[in-house]
């Protein structure tokens, strides 16, 4: 795929962002203020004679040092952000020169990830504007479910109508669900026919899922044989079953029937309880090997089952890099952003991840390239098998080079495919450590992207105007906090390992790039400053202890004002200029507060528990099923608490303490016991906290719907807030 010649004209361009120099100058100024703050703290610690003041100042110093550390690593993203553009119209028109493409779709649980969603993702990818004989879609099912295979068989039948319809009408929306829901007027007869077919398929698929069985839906002999393995295997569970590989649709056979169809293959890898299966990374490695025995395409796209294609020309955009002879030969990955649909208007959960999926990727793109974000990534297959200089064959073993030329459903190929999907295939091999997707972290995407860059591979960020993919993101607060907790635990896996970006990374790659990875690696410690700032000044105020911050008349106050406003204003400007709104930014900063008080400290605790062997947590797949009432509240931007969860406790405690501090402070000022000048900063912080916690008060006292704060959580949080107050009254 490296030898193809473009037809002429540039294929891609890049340009530095105008913000580069302002960012650098601002960083230098901000750094001076940080040093001043640290100096200020140290001087206070030395000069004070009061023990309480000293302990409080030392705690604030620690919190500020963590903030300073996180700020420093974050600057790496801001030093040289770039934007790129691609020109697929300049690609050669001779598509016979295009490299083959293997698409990997992962799913893990038919009840959390409805098979109709998987089908829509698969169909949207099968309908790519790409030579069909070069396109193969492999679906990995970690749920080992007949329901998913049934859905794919239905999808293959529907595809025979859907794909030609998409291509003949040059549709942009190739996920049928997206297409039919976006259209309000009825179209042609053909349109109506296809719609009926889709609705029928959807109903059949949803029915089997609801009944949890395919009985009565599979009638012919051949289909019965396909599903026989489920019946013939005693004790078949998602965690314990043999390999299932099923060619659902074969391009070559369809061609013989006069149809242009891609391959569609279902894979559910061999699993047993005694062999670790390494979650999604394990699933992807099985797909890497199974696909190598069948089609062995040089280009691989990884895709989550909750992310469908929103633009059929996306592979051509990736080709703009991969086919450019002038491109860095070490290019491993073209990463498209994950864009989410169905997010509510003000994005109350900060789910669009503007800063992470866009801002940080632009920033890293100017260094060695964005990190791998798990979905929407076009890889060069060979990069999974060694560093840029090495020559490792991209197949499980050299001996099957001949296999790729055989029919993918031939006995030989199928035998080999099942063999490489076996549980023991990876035993004592380098899979997961040096080749393939990397194991050892719950964020296999971050970990794999980081480790391949350490080896010398590069990546580029491709962000077209029309989003290449659209996906779903969690729609309840509990789900989003749980997801962040999982990410955070996965990051801790890397932070605590020998590959820590700030120790190993800085020696293996551009140090600024290592800082970017390091910034993520240390996400969990955001909990330190956020917890300190959410509780300490407020408790001091409640206890009428000596002031923590400079008085309003003290010139040192300006430094605080500059540090606070400077950081928030820069964040706001970035968020908005990367395509969001001020309101969404506000909600996003609140989510960071919530994550830092909840997901991150819990991830640290659970990580330690796991390390001590006290419990094991594993990969909690995000549910993509939404109940109707929940979804109505979500659309109205109302926070969804609903379930009693320890994750809500710290944020509720913070809400109570901040309100208490604000009210107490106001009372003291009004009664003349305290001068506003002394406690202004603390009052401001408490007020800022209260403003942020508004949805929590509503959920605790005003709401009556099912999504309100469960009484149990309110009671536990109130009692704990009381305990914290009592503790603080001894300390102050
Ligand atoms: O044992 C498992 C667990 C998960 N998955 C799949 O992994 C994908 C992501 O899972 P999801 O529950 O949706 O997690 P998210 O937190 O939404 O995913 C984000 O975070 C993951 C871990 O960092 C990345 O892999 C994803 O691409 C990224 O979107 C889904 O397709 C799952 O089916 C598996 O195949 N096997
Ligand atoms: Mn997801």
XYZ file of C-alpha atoms and ligand atoms in Angstrom:
769
model
C 0.000 0.000 0.000
C 2.988 2.259 0.156
C 3.694 2.145 -3.555
C 0.527 3.686 -4.933
C 1.023 6.848 -6.923
C -1.345 9.774 -6.431
C -2.969 11.220 -9.516
C -1.404 14.590 -8.844
C -2.192 17.427 -6.448
C -1.535 17.451 -2.754
C -3.189 14.815 -0.635
C -2.865 16.528 2.707
C -1.661 19.723 4.301
C -0.950 20.861 7.814
C -0.655 24.243 9.430
C 0.339 25.502 12.839
C -2.513 27.009 14.811
C -2.504 30.737 15.398
C -2.740 30.171 19.120
C 0.748 28.634 19.303
C 2.667 31.763 20.286
C -0.021 33.244 22.544
C -0.087 29.861 24.300
C 3.657 29.854 24.789
C 3.795 33.416 26.089
C 0.882 32.834 28.391
C 2.485 29.658 29.718
C 5.667 31.560 30.566
C 3.686 34.244 32.425
C 1.579 31.711 34.221
C 4.666 29.822 35.290
C 5.975 32.941 37.044
C 2.698 33.241 38.942
C 2.945 29.592 39.991
C 6.431 30.171 41.403
C 5.143 33.243 43.226
C 2.335 31.177 44.741
C 4.723 28.501 45.950
C 7.012 31.164 47.380
C 4.024 32.757 49.126
C 3.047 29.442 50.715
C 6.585 28.633 51.827
C 7.001 32.058 53.377
C 3.752 31.653 55.286
C 4.734 28.232 56.509
C 8.005 29.567 57.869
C 6.670 32.795 59.324
C 3.548 31.538 61.054
C 3.606 30.544 64.701
C 0.146 29.053 64.712
C 0.128 25.268 64.255
C -3.269 25.123 62.593
C -2.356 27.800 60.085
C 0.834 25.927 59.293
C -0.924 22.597 58.702
C -3.566 24.265 56.569
C -0.947 26.072 54.510
C 1.063 22.893 54.031
C -2.077 21.114 52.783
C -2.809 23.985 50.402
C 0.798 23.858 49.224
C 0.490 20.154 48.430
C -2.772 20.768 46.547
C -1.208 23.645 44.620
C 1.885 21.611 43.796
C -0.318 18.918 42.272
C -2.199 21.586 40.315
C 1.116 23.037 39.161
C 2.284 19.583 38.077
C -0.898 18.912 36.128
C -0.694 22.373 34.600
C 2.892 21.765 33.508
C 2.130 18.473 31.803
C -0.920 20.011 30.168
C 1.168 22.713 28.540
C 2.727 20.080 26.307
C -0.580 19.945 24.411
C -0.465 23.705 23.950
C 3.027 24.196 22.621
C 2.503 23.293 18.967
C -1.059 22.416 18.029
C -1.679 21.887 14.317
C -4.609 21.383 12.016
C -4.565 19.097 9.002
C -6.631 18.842 5.897
C -6.964 16.029 3.388
C -7.885 16.076 -0.285
C -9.306 12.672 -1.217
C -10.311 14.095 -4.597
C -6.609 14.020 -5.493
C -6.293 10.281 -4.913
C -5.804 8.104 -7.921
C -9.137 7.186 -9.473
C -7.963 3.661 -10.141
C -9.394 1.963 -7.078
C -7.734 -1.325 -8.000
C -4.642 0.240 -6.481
C -6.256 0.741 -3.086
C -5.047 -1.492 -0.278
C -7.512 -3.939 1.245
C -9.188 -2.889 4.489
C -10.148 -5.097 7.428
C -12.623 -3.490 9.811
C -12.796 -4.746 13.406
C -15.979 -4.171 15.368
C -16.100 -5.153 19.048
C -19.137 -5.993 21.062
C -19.309 -7.582 24.482
C -22.827 -7.975 25.809
C -26.096 -8.190 23.850
C -28.096 -6.823 26.781
C -25.944 -3.749 27.293
C -25.055 -3.301 23.634
C -28.216 -4.086 21.686
C -27.453 -6.206 18.596
C -29.490 -3.826 16.428
C -26.850 -1.207 17.249
C -24.067 -3.608 16.287
C -25.893 -4.298 13.047
C -26.193 -0.614 12.242
C -22.501 -0.119 12.884
C -21.582 -3.114 10.746
C -23.905 -2.081 7.880
C -22.616 1.491 7.871
C -19.071 0.170 7.528
C -19.914 -2.484 4.945
C -21.457 0.302 2.875
C -18.211 2.278 2.669
C -17.407 3.743 -0.734
C -14.558 1.343 -1.116
C -13.989 -1.554 -3.506
C -16.202 -4.204 -1.908
C -13.886 -7.088 -2.738
C -11.232 -5.352 -0.650
C -13.441 -4.695 2.322
C -14.046 -7.119 5.201
C -15.906 -6.516 8.428
C -15.013 -8.746 11.378
C -17.264 -8.606 14.413
C -15.826 -9.802 17.706
C -18.471 -10.879 20.165
C -17.167 -11.163 23.712
C -20.705 -11.886 24.814
C -20.540 -15.166 22.850
C -24.178 -14.669 22.026
C -26.423 -16.374 19.500
C -28.451 -13.175 19.510
C -25.584 -11.222 18.008
C -24.818 -13.851 15.378
C -28.523 -14.057 14.541
C -28.569 -10.270 14.131
C -25.589 -10.381 11.782
C -27.133 -13.089 9.633
C -30.232 -10.918 9.322
C -28.017 -7.930 8.531
C -26.262 -9.794 5.736
C -29.600 -10.469 4.053
C -30.653 -6.856 4.447
C -27.245 -5.665 3.201
C -27.972 -7.158 -0.220
C -30.646 -4.484 -0.603
C -29.222 -1.765 1.578
C -25.749 -1.517 0.053
C -26.890 -1.081 -3.565
C -29.534 1.382 -2.351
C -26.912 3.485 -0.540
C -24.591 3.475 -3.510
C -27.215 4.129 -6.151
C -28.559 7.070 -4.180
C -25.190 8.233 -2.975
C -26.390 8.383 0.621
C -24.266 9.945 3.324
C -26.030 8.255 6.230
C -25.278 4.579 5.788
C -26.401 3.423 9.170
C -30.014 2.552 8.317
C -31.253 3.692 11.719
C -29.625 7.109 11.272
C -30.899 7.342 7.715
C -34.500 6.469 8.457
C -34.740 8.615 11.585
C -33.235 11.657 9.866
C -35.724 11.502 7.001
C -39.081 13.030 7.708
C -40.762 12.810 4.314
C -41.412 9.557 2.559
C -39.373 8.978 -0.495
C -39.651 6.737 -3.489
C -41.237 3.321 -3.705
C -37.797 1.804 -3.351
C -37.168 3.854 -0.223
C -40.404 2.658 1.306
C -39.623 -0.955 0.428
C -36.225 -0.755 2.053
C -37.692 0.907 5.087
C -40.197 -1.904 5.510
C -37.361 -4.418 5.223
C -35.345 -2.564 7.816
C -38.220 -2.322 10.247
C -38.900 -6.010 9.822
C -35.293 -6.905 10.483
C -35.162 -4.584 13.474
C -38.264 -6.148 14.918
C -36.947 -9.683 14.494
C -33.632 -8.752 16.107
C -35.208 -6.867 18.994
C -37.673 -9.694 19.525
C -35.037 -12.366 19.944
C -33.164 -10.102 22.353
C -36.274 -9.478 24.377
C -37.083 -13.190 24.501
C -33.422 -13.963 25.083
C -33.709 -16.802 22.608
C -33.694 -17.413 18.860
C -36.131 -20.313 19.111
C -38.796 -20.067 16.471
C -36.795 -17.552 14.457
C -34.390 -20.010 12.886
C -36.127 -22.371 10.597
C -33.862 -23.721 7.877
C -31.500 -26.619 8.317
C -28.311 -24.695 7.542
C -29.059 -21.987 10.088
C -29.742 -24.653 12.694
C -26.301 -26.090 12.043
C -24.772 -22.629 12.516
C -26.208 -22.318 15.982
C -25.660 -25.947 16.958
C -22.505 -25.169 18.888
C -24.491 -23.299 21.532
C -26.688 -26.308 22.144
C -23.976 -28.921 21.850
C -21.577 -27.300 24.326
C -22.450 -28.122 27.915
C -22.104 -25.165 30.287
C -21.843 -22.578 27.509
C -21.513 -19.118 29.073
C -20.025 -15.827 27.810
C -16.966 -16.567 29.967
C -16.635 -20.210 29.055
C -17.100 -21.505 25.522
C -15.170 -22.734 22.489
C -14.193 -20.561 19.538
C -16.936 -19.696 17.107
C -15.974 -18.346 13.712
C -18.715 -17.916 11.182
C -18.396 -16.422 7.724
C -21.735 -14.651 7.511
C -21.169 -13.254 4.036
C -18.377 -13.985 1.592
C -17.485 -11.398 -0.979
C -16.289 -13.906 -3.602
C -19.460 -16.022 -3.441
C -21.679 -12.954 -3.627
C -19.752 -11.813 -6.665
C -20.498 -15.140 -8.334
C -24.153 -14.361 -7.677
C -23.705 -11.034 -9.422
C -23.590 -8.925 -6.268
C -20.872 -6.643 -4.959
C -20.653 -7.382 -1.261
C -17.895 -7.214 1.320
C -16.984 -10.058 3.677
C -18.752 -10.236 7.016
C -17.290 -12.534 9.640
C -18.495 -13.290 13.157
C -15.864 -14.266 15.732
C -16.381 -15.201 19.335
C -13.074 -16.235 20.780
C -12.432 -19.266 22.899
C -12.787 -18.464 26.581
C -12.372 -20.249 29.867
C -12.229 -19.007 33.407
C -8.588 -19.915 33.999
C -7.070 -17.988 31.077
C -7.130 -14.179 31.260
C -8.906 -12.819 28.229
C -7.646 -9.260 28.460
C -10.914 -7.584 27.594
C -11.043 -5.553 24.414
C -7.310 -5.762 23.690
C -7.583 -9.562 23.766
C -10.573 -9.438 21.437
C -8.747 -7.187 18.979
C -5.694 -9.432 18.957
C -7.862 -12.415 18.100
C -9.335 -10.390 15.237
C -5.851 -9.426 14.079
C -4.959 -13.114 13.800
C -8.246 -14.419 12.473
C -8.313 -11.747 9.793
C -4.700 -12.592 8.927
C -5.754 -16.131 8.055
C -8.557 -14.858 5.858
C -7.929 -11.541 4.182
C -4.810 -10.143 5.861
C -5.504 -6.587 4.676
C -2.616 -4.152 5.150
C -4.970 -1.547 6.590
C -7.054 -2.175 9.710
C -9.847 -0.039 11.155
C -10.892 -0.557 14.780
C -14.393 0.399 15.691
C -16.598 0.118 18.781
C -20.039 -1.325 18.204
C -21.550 1.921 19.488
C -19.865 4.045 16.787
C -21.274 3.957 13.273
C -19.856 5.470 10.122
C -21.244 8.874 9.295
C -19.295 9.367 6.067
C -18.751 6.676 3.435
C -15.584 8.360 2.131
C -13.688 8.046 5.403
C -11.278 5.289 4.254
C -10.252 7.523 1.351
C -9.235 10.204 3.821
C -7.015 7.700 5.568
C -5.554 6.754 2.182
C -4.496 10.371 1.676
C -1.797 9.632 4.231
C -1.110 5.982 3.633
C -0.653 6.308 -0.110
C 1.449 9.433 -0.078
C 4.990 8.397 -0.976
C 6.299 11.478 0.822
C 4.609 10.607 4.085
C 6.696 9.569 7.086
C 7.160 5.791 6.601
C 6.713 5.355 10.341
C 3.079 6.413 10.174
C 1.132 3.783 12.113
C -2.269 5.254 12.683
C -4.723 7.772 11.271
C -7.038 8.674 14.138
C -10.482 10.196 13.595
C -12.217 11.836 16.547
C -15.029 10.103 18.395
C -18.002 12.367 17.923
C -21.121 11.626 19.910
C -24.740 11.921 18.901
C -27.678 12.110 21.248
C -25.868 14.334 23.723
C -28.272 16.772 25.365
C -28.209 20.427 24.341
C -25.979 21.677 27.120
C -24.004 18.456 27.421
C -24.495 18.278 31.190
C -22.139 15.316 31.531
C -19.301 16.819 29.531
C -19.749 13.809 27.288
C -18.549 15.371 24.058
C -15.032 15.446 25.519
C -14.153 18.480 23.406
C -10.939 19.052 25.296
C -9.762 15.458 25.123
C -10.947 14.228 21.767
C -10.244 17.472 19.935
C -7.984 19.879 21.849
C -5.517 17.313 23.088
C -5.371 15.514 19.759
C -4.576 18.731 17.863
C -1.892 19.385 20.442
C -0.282 15.954 20.143
C -0.602 16.039 16.355
C 2.009 18.794 16.294
C 4.397 16.530 18.221
C 4.399 12.804 17.359
C 0.707 12.441 16.729
C -2.501 11.873 18.681
C -3.041 9.005 21.039
C -5.138 6.053 19.956
C -8.660 6.596 21.284
C -10.067 3.117 20.756
C -12.380 3.667 17.832
C -12.180 5.334 14.433
C -8.514 4.450 13.965
C -6.985 3.236 10.691
C -3.838 1.272 11.458
C -1.202 -0.160 9.230
C -1.352 -3.837 10.115
C 2.373 -4.340 10.142
C 2.921 -1.903 13.005
C 1.494 -4.425 15.450
C 4.381 -6.757 14.852
C 7.452 -4.773 15.754
C 9.205 -1.435 15.767
C 9.778 0.537 12.556
C 13.143 -1.050 11.747
C 12.272 -4.675 12.469
C 10.842 -7.205 10.026
C 8.329 -9.440 11.696
C 5.755 -11.199 9.506
C 2.274 -9.822 10.008
C 0.756 -13.280 10.194
C 0.474 -15.636 13.134
C 3.080 -17.802 11.483
C 4.849 -17.652 8.175
C 3.332 -20.912 7.097
C -0.086 -19.496 6.251
C 0.995 -17.014 3.664
C -0.710 -19.140 1.058
C -3.970 -19.216 2.995
C -5.139 -15.729 2.118
C -5.636 -16.751 -1.495
C -8.150 -19.517 -0.567
C -11.866 -19.050 0.030
C -12.319 -17.633 3.498
C -14.881 -20.273 4.347
C -12.754 -23.186 3.155
C -12.056 -25.901 5.690
C -8.348 -25.058 5.767
C -8.877 -21.394 6.450
C -11.575 -22.010 9.027
C -9.436 -24.540 10.859
C -6.588 -22.103 11.003
C -8.885 -19.238 12.053
C -10.269 -21.295 14.945
C -6.801 -22.310 15.942
C -5.519 -18.730 16.196
C -8.602 -17.687 18.199
C -7.884 -20.340 20.826
C -7.288 -19.516 24.465
C -3.854 -21.050 24.528
C -2.599 -19.544 21.320
C -0.982 -16.612 23.098
C 0.613 -18.615 25.913
C 4.278 -17.705 26.277
C 4.108 -15.427 23.258
C 4.741 -11.731 22.842
C 1.088 -10.988 22.109
C -0.042 -8.147 24.318
C 3.439 -7.348 25.559
C 5.377 -6.539 22.437
C 3.040 -7.284 19.583
C -0.612 -6.596 18.919
C -2.816 -4.487 21.150
C -1.143 -4.189 24.534
C -2.429 -5.841 27.699
C -2.189 -4.821 31.311
C -4.426 -1.764 31.273
C -8.169 -1.201 31.223
C -7.503 1.610 28.750
C -6.046 -0.611 26.057
C -6.343 2.242 23.573
C -4.228 4.719 25.508
C -1.768 1.986 26.435
C -1.386 0.611 22.903
C -1.086 4.048 21.321
C 1.519 5.052 23.856
C 3.584 1.904 23.540
C 3.690 1.932 19.746
C 4.818 5.550 19.831
C 7.555 4.548 22.270
C 8.698 2.105 19.583
C 9.020 4.940 17.089
C 5.669 4.805 15.284
C 3.788 8.013 14.487
C 0.158 8.972 14.103
C -1.922 11.744 12.548
C -5.237 13.275 13.533
C -7.862 13.584 10.823
C -10.853 15.706 11.706
C -13.108 16.315 8.690
C -15.971 18.805 8.866
C -18.573 16.098 8.595
C -17.815 13.737 11.501
C -16.448 10.438 10.221
C -18.127 8.459 13.004
C -20.947 9.045 15.420
C -21.241 7.165 18.643
C -23.221 6.983 21.810
C -21.945 8.023 25.184
C -23.250 7.376 28.689
C -26.542 9.102 29.480
C -26.641 8.870 33.256
C -24.354 10.384 35.834
C -23.694 6.997 37.342
C -22.602 5.550 34.003
C -20.347 8.464 33.231
C -18.687 8.389 36.652
C -18.251 4.622 36.369
C -16.706 5.014 32.936
C -14.277 7.656 34.223
C -13.430 5.378 37.135
C -12.622 2.547 34.727
C -10.495 4.848 32.574
C -8.736 6.123 35.653
C -7.986 2.602 36.888
C -6.654 1.768 33.443
C -4.417 4.822 33.533
C -3.135 3.822 36.975
C -2.139 0.467 35.488
C 0.236 2.351 33.195
C 1.331 4.984 35.743
C 2.384 2.342 38.225
C 4.077 0.126 35.619
C 7.638 0.343 34.401
C 6.310 2.162 31.353
C 5.303 5.266 33.307
C 5.387 8.035 30.671
C 7.406 10.385 32.836
C 10.087 7.767 33.518
C 10.097 5.445 30.518
C 8.312 7.676 28.010
C 10.612 10.665 28.332
C 13.534 8.465 27.381
C 11.801 6.832 24.438
C 10.139 9.738 22.689
C 9.983 13.496 22.374
C 9.731 14.581 26.046
C 6.826 16.923 25.290
C 4.909 13.990 23.844
C 5.769 11.968 26.945
C 4.358 14.835 29.026
C 1.092 14.585 27.110
C 0.839 10.881 27.902
C 1.988 11.685 31.433
C -0.818 14.187 31.834
C -3.345 11.396 31.282
C -1.414 8.951 33.408
C -1.756 11.259 36.387
C -5.462 12.033 35.989
C -6.294 10.225 39.263
C -4.304 12.734 41.308
C -6.649 15.538 40.217
C -8.549 14.246 43.243
C -6.014 15.853 45.603
C -6.464 19.532 44.693
C -10.174 19.215 43.958
C -10.885 17.564 47.303
C -8.755 20.100 49.130
C -10.385 23.090 47.470
C -13.875 21.650 47.897
C -13.559 21.039 51.622
C -10.677 22.712 53.416
C -11.364 26.456 52.974
C -15.067 25.787 53.556
C -14.492 23.860 56.777
C -12.135 26.603 57.938
C -14.874 29.134 57.281
C -17.466 27.109 59.184
C -15.064 26.831 62.110
C -14.234 30.566 61.947
C -10.560 29.675 61.870
C -7.885 32.127 60.664
C -8.155 33.102 57.016
C -6.494 30.826 54.461
C -6.208 33.277 51.600
C -4.914 36.860 51.410
C -7.319 39.662 52.357
C -9.015 41.628 49.605
C -6.651 44.540 50.244
C -3.538 42.373 50.082
C -1.753 42.669 46.681
C -1.049 38.889 46.829
C -4.718 38.392 46.126
C -4.090 39.446 42.529
C -1.901 36.435 42.065
C -4.766 34.153 43.063
C -7.144 36.036 40.833
C -4.742 35.772 37.919
C -4.127 32.066 38.456
C -7.813 31.264 38.762
C -9.155 33.485 36.009
C -6.200 32.817 33.716
C -6.643 29.099 33.820
C -10.427 29.130 33.555
C -10.466 31.736 30.794
C -7.919 29.868 28.702
C -9.867 26.670 29.161
C -13.095 28.392 28.146
C -11.565 29.960 25.053
C -10.097 26.629 23.978
C -13.330 24.773 24.565
C -15.371 27.221 22.571
C -12.894 27.626 19.723
C -12.684 23.855 19.356
C -16.337 23.969 18.429
C -18.411 24.009 21.595
C -20.389 26.560 23.606
C -19.757 28.445 26.848
C -22.583 26.642 28.574
C -21.186 23.273 27.598
C -17.800 24.391 28.871
C -19.328 25.309 32.208
C -20.933 21.892 32.464
C -17.709 20.248 31.466
C -15.725 21.957 34.192
C -18.364 20.811 36.680
C -17.954 17.257 35.433
C -14.221 17.501 36.067
C -15.037 18.525 39.603
C -17.364 15.561 39.979
C -14.891 13.124 38.469
C -12.136 14.435 40.688
C -14.210 14.059 43.841
C -15.708 10.737 42.897
C -14.365 8.618 40.015
C -10.718 9.391 40.643
C -10.481 8.785 44.409
C -12.601 5.640 44.020
C -10.333 4.433 41.240
C -7.323 4.844 43.520
C -9.020 2.908 46.312
C -10.199 0.134 44.000
C -6.840 -0.037 42.320
C -5.141 -0.569 45.694
C -7.743 -3.176 46.667
C -7.102 -5.004 43.444
C -3.353 -4.853 43.829
C -3.652 -6.249 47.339
C -5.760 -9.073 45.952
C -8.789 -8.032 47.997
C -11.123 -7.826 45.033
C -11.096 -7.686 41.276
C -13.033 -5.224 39.197
C -12.542 -5.870 35.506
C -14.098 -4.102 32.576
C -17.551 -2.756 33.199
C -19.058 -2.324 29.733
C -21.046 0.892 29.425
C -24.737 0.264 28.878
C -26.101 1.593 25.616
C -29.695 0.852 26.550
C -31.700 3.849 27.681
C -35.073 3.728 29.318
C -37.686 6.097 27.960
C -38.220 8.214 31.066
C -34.488 8.512 31.569
C -34.030 9.586 28.022
C -36.716 12.269 28.365
C -34.968 13.699 31.411
C -31.687 13.490 29.573
C -33.063 15.513 26.691
C -34.217 18.161 29.133
C -30.702 18.371 30.586
C -31.773 17.019 33.985
C -29.136 15.125 35.938
C -29.861 11.447 36.361
C -28.952 10.112 39.800
C -31.628 7.483 40.467
C -29.549 4.595 41.765
C -28.006 4.756 45.243
C -24.267 4.673 44.648
C -21.179 5.410 46.715
C -19.968 7.406 43.687
C -22.519 10.115 44.534
C -21.508 10.387 48.184
C -18.410 12.618 47.960
C -20.050 15.061 45.559
C -23.133 15.279 47.741
C -20.969 15.842 50.805
C -19.168 18.637 48.977
C -22.525 20.158 48.043
C -23.646 20.154 51.690
C -20.387 21.525 53.104
C -20.167 24.312 50.523
C -23.715 25.473 51.113
C -23.211 25.299 54.832
C -20.000 27.341 54.575
C -21.606 29.956 52.372
C -24.592 30.409 54.659
C -22.440 30.411 57.769
C -20.019 32.918 56.243
C -22.819 35.262 55.201
C -24.320 35.082 58.663
C -21.007 35.897 60.299
C -20.410 38.842 57.983
C -23.898 40.235 58.478
C -23.640 39.861 62.221
C -20.296 41.630 62.135
C -18.357 38.680 63.614
C -16.198 38.402 60.545
C -15.075 41.049 58.099
C -15.845 40.332 54.453
C -12.372 41.511 53.582
C -10.840 38.603 55.501
C -13.078 35.839 54.297
C -13.890 37.030 50.805
C -11.883 34.340 49.001
C -13.343 31.544 51.113
C -16.845 32.889 50.574
C -16.142 33.116 46.874
C -14.958 29.502 46.735
C -17.980 28.297 48.684
C -20.225 30.315 46.367
C -18.500 28.831 43.323
C -19.012 25.385 44.828
C -22.695 26.052 45.472
C -23.190 27.265 41.930
C -21.593 24.096 40.613
C -23.582 21.900 42.955
C -26.948 23.365 42.010
C -28.206 20.224 40.237
C -27.320 18.238 43.360
C -29.488 20.371 45.663
C -32.308 20.079 43.188
C -31.885 16.321 43.077
C -31.823 16.101 46.870
C -34.759 18.282 47.816
C -36.761 19.625 44.909
C -37.227 16.709 42.548
C -39.729 13.901 42.781
C -38.969 12.016 39.566
C -37.174 8.676 39.463
C -33.881 10.301 38.600
C -33.651 12.280 41.835
C -31.021 11.619 44.462
C -31.931 8.419 46.316
C -32.829 9.132 49.939
C -30.237 6.629 51.081
C -27.444 8.570 49.362
C -28.692 11.859 50.836
C -28.784 10.387 54.346
C -25.370 8.749 54.100
C -23.829 11.914 52.644
C -25.408 14.171 55.252
C -24.199 11.955 58.081
C -20.712 11.793 56.641
C -20.646 15.560 56.091
C -21.545 15.901 59.752
C -18.723 13.545 60.747
C -16.277 15.531 58.616
C -17.460 18.726 60.260
C -17.012 17.237 63.741
C -13.540 16.066 62.830
C -12.656 19.486 61.494
C -13.935 21.228 64.604
C -11.330 19.323 66.619
C -8.596 20.127 64.145
C -9.282 23.849 63.872
O -14.252 -7.364 27.395
C -14.579 -6.487 26.591
C -14.963 -5.199 27.000
C -15.324 -4.271 26.043
N -15.313 -4.579 24.730
C -15.707 -3.557 23.721
O -15.004 -2.359 23.927
C -15.732 -1.275 23.389
C -15.727 -0.103 24.353
O -16.472 -0.406 25.499
P -17.448 0.637 26.194
O -18.111 -0.026 27.332
O -18.286 1.303 25.172
O -16.407 1.620 26.827
P -16.198 3.195 26.624
O -15.635 3.688 27.906
O -17.394 3.848 26.083
O -15.066 3.185 25.537
C -14.001 4.090 25.484
O -12.913 3.612 26.257
C -12.433 2.334 25.880
C -11.324 1.947 26.823
O -10.390 2.925 26.949
C -12.009 2.348 24.425
O -11.627 1.056 24.032
C -13.149 2.795 23.580
O -12.805 2.836 22.231
C -13.590 4.159 24.026
O -14.701 4.601 23.264
C -17.146 -1.780 23.112
O -17.301 -1.921 21.735
C -17.162 -3.127 23.802
O -17.992 -4.033 23.172
C -14.932 -5.839 24.321
O -14.924 -6.136 23.128
N -14.560 -6.758 25.257
Mn -18.425 3.306 24.249
